[in-house]
Each structure stands twice: as structure tokens, then as C-alpha cells.
mmCIF file of C-alpha atoms in Angstrom:
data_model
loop_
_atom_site.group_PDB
_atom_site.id
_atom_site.type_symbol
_atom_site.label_atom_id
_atom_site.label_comp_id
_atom_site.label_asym_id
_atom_site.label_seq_id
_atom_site.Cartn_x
_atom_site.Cartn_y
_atom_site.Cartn_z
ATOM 1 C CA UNK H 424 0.000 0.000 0.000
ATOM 2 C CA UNK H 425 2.976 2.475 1.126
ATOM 3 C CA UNK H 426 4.489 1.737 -2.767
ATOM 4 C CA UNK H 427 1.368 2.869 -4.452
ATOM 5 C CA UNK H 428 0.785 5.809 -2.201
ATOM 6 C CA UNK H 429 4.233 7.302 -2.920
ATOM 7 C CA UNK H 430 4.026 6.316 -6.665
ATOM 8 C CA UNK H 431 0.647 8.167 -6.352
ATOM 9 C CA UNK H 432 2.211 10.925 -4.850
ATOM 10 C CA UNK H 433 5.333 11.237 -7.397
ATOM 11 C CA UNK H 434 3.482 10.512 -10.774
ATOM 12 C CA UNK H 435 0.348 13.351 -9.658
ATOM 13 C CA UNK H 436 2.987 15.661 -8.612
ATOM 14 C CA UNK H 437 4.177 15.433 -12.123
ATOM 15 C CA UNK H 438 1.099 15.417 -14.068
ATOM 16 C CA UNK H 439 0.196 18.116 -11.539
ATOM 17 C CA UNK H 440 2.945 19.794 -12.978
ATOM 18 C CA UNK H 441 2.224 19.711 -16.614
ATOM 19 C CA UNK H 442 -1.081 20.710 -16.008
ATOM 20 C CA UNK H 443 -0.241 23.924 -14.138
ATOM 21 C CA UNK H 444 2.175 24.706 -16.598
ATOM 22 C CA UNK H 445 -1.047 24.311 -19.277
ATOM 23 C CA UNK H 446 -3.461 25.942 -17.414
ATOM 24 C CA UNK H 447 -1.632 28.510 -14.884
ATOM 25 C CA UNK H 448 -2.059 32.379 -16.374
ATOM 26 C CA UNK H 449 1.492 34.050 -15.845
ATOM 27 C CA UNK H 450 -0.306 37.376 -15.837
ATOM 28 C CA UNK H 451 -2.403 39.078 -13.382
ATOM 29 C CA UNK H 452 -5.375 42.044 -14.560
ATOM 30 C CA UNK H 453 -6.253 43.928 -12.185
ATOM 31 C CA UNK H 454 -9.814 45.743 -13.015
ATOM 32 C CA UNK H 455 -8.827 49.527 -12.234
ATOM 33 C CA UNK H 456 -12.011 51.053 -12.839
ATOM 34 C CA UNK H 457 -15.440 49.888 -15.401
ATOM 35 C CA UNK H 458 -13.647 50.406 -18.736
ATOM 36 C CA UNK H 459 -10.459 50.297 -17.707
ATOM 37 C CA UNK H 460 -7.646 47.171 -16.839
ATOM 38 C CA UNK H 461 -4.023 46.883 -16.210
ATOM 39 C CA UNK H 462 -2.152 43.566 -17.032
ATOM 40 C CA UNK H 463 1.053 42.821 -14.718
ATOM 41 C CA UNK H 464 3.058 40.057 -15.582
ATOM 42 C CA UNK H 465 3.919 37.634 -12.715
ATOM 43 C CA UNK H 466 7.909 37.590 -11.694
ATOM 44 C CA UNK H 467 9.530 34.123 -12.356
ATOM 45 C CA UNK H 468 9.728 33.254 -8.863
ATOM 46 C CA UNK H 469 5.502 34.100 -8.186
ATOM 47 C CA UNK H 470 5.277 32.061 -10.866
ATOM 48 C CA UNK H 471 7.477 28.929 -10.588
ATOM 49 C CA UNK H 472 5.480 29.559 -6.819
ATOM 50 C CA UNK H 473 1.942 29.174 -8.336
ATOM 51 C CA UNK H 474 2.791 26.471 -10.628
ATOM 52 C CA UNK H 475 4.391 24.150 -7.381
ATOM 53 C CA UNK H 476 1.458 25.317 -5.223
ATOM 54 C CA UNK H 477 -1.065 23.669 -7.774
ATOM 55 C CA UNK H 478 1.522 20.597 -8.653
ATOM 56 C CA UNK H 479 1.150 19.810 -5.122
ATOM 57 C CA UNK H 480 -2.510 20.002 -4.403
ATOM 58 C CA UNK H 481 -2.952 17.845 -7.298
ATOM 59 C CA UNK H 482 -0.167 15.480 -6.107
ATOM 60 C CA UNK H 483 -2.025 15.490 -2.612
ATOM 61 C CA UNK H 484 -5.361 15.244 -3.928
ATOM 62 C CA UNK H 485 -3.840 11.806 -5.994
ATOM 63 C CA UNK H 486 -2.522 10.698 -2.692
ATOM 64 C CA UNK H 487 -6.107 11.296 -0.793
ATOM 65 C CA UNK H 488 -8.250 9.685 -3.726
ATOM 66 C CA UNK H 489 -5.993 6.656 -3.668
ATOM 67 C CA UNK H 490 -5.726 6.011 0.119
ATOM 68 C CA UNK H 491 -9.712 6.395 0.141
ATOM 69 C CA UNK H 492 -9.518 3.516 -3.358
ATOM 70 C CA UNK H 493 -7.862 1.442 -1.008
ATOM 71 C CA UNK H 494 -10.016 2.131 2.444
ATOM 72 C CA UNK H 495 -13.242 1.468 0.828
ATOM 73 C CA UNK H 496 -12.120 -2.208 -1.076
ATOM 74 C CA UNK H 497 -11.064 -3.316 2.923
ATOM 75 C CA UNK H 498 -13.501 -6.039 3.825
ATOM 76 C CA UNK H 499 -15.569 -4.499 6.997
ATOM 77 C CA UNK H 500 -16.046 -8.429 8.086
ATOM 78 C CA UNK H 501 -12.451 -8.596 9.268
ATOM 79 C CA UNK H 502 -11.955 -6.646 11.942
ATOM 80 C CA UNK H 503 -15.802 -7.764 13.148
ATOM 81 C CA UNK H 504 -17.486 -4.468 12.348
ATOM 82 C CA UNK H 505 -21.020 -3.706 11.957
ATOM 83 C CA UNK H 506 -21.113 -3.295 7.854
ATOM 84 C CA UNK H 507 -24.049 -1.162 7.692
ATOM 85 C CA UNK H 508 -22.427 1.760 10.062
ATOM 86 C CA UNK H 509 -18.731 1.437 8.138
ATOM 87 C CA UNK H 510 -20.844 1.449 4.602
ATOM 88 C CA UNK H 511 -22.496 4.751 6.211
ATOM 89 C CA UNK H 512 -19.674 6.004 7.254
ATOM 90 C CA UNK H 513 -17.706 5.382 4.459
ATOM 91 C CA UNK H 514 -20.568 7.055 2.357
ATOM 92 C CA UNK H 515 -20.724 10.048 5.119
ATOM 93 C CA UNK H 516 -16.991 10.417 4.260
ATOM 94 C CA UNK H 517 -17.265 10.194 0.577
ATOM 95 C CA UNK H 518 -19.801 12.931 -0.073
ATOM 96 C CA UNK H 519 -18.217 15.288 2.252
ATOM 97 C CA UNK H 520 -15.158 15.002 0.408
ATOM 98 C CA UNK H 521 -16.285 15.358 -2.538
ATOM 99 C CA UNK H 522 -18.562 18.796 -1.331
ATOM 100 C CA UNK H 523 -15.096 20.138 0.144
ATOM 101 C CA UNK H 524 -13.240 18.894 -3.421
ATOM 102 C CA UNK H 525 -15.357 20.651 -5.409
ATOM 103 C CA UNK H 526 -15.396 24.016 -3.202
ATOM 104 C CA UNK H 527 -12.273 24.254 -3.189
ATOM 105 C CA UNK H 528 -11.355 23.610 -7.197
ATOM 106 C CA UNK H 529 -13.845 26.517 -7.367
ATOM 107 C CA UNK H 530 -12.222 28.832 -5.466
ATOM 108 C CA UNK H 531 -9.101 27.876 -7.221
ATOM 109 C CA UNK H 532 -10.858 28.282 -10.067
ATOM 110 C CA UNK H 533 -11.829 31.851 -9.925
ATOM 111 C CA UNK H 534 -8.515 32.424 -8.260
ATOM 112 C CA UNK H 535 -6.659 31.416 -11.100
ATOM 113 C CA UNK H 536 -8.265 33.025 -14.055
#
């Protein structure tokens, strides 16, 4: 399990990577007033910054969805648990992650472009 968690890890820091490099503006408007805008470009280092900062979400999002792959194929029958309160757990756990997953690729979302 520890191997495909760090392989996980390594190959969604990576696609992570290209990703951010695709989809990462390396500009910045600023809205000064109703007709007007200013575009600033972003230094290297803000930049290079950004594009790690999303490489690694994505790289710890892989890890999360992968641990949770592995959690929910685990037979509840071994360890003598009640299967209808791990199944409802399980299912408690999934939707809120998902809620929280999708908040927060839409605040990246509209902080990004």
C-alpha cells in the first residue's frame, strides 16, 4: 500500500505539474475602474510559486483519492465491524469530500483566471 501511495504521490505531482504549466495564467489584470484594466506580468519566482502550489494540491489530492480507493475495497467483516455503520460512514466520508473537493477547485478556479 505504502508503494502505491508514494508512486501516487510522485506521478500526480508530475502530471500536476504539466497541467499547471497548461493551465496557470502568468499574468495578473487587475480591473482599475469599469472600462479600464491593467495587465502585470507575474515575476519568475511568483510564478514557478503558483505552478508548485497547484503541482502539489494535485499530487495530494492523488494521494487522498488513492488512500480512500484502497479504504473502501477493505472487507468491513475482518476486523468484526457492523457493515451497515462502516458502509455509512464510508458514504458520510465520501460525499463530504467530494462537497469540500469541489469548493475548493472553485475557489481555485476563480482564483486562477
Amino acid at each position: 500500500m505504502e508503494k502505491k501511495l508514494v508512486k501516487g504521490g510522485v506521478y500526480g505531482f508530475i502530471i500536476g505539474l504539466f497541467l499547471a504549466i497548461l493551465f496557470c495564467a502568468d499574468r495578473v489584470t487587475l480591473h482599475v475602474s469599469a472600462s479600464s484594466t491593467t495587465i502585470e506580468l507575474l515575476t519568475m519566482r511568483d510564478y514557478v510559486l503558483k505552478l508548485l502550489r497547484c503541482a502539489c494540491g494535485f499530487s495530494l489530492g492523488t494521494v487522498a483519492v488513492l488512500w480512500l480507493q484502497d479504504w473502501m475495497k477493505r472487507d468491513p467483516r475482518d476486523n468484526q465491524e457492523q457493515s451497515f455503520a462502516v458502509g455509512f460512514l464510508k458514504a458520510f466520508f465520501i460525499v463530504l469530500g467530494v462537497i469540500i473537493a469541489v469548493t475548493l477547485l472553485m475557489l481555485l478556479w476563480r482564483r486562477f483566471t
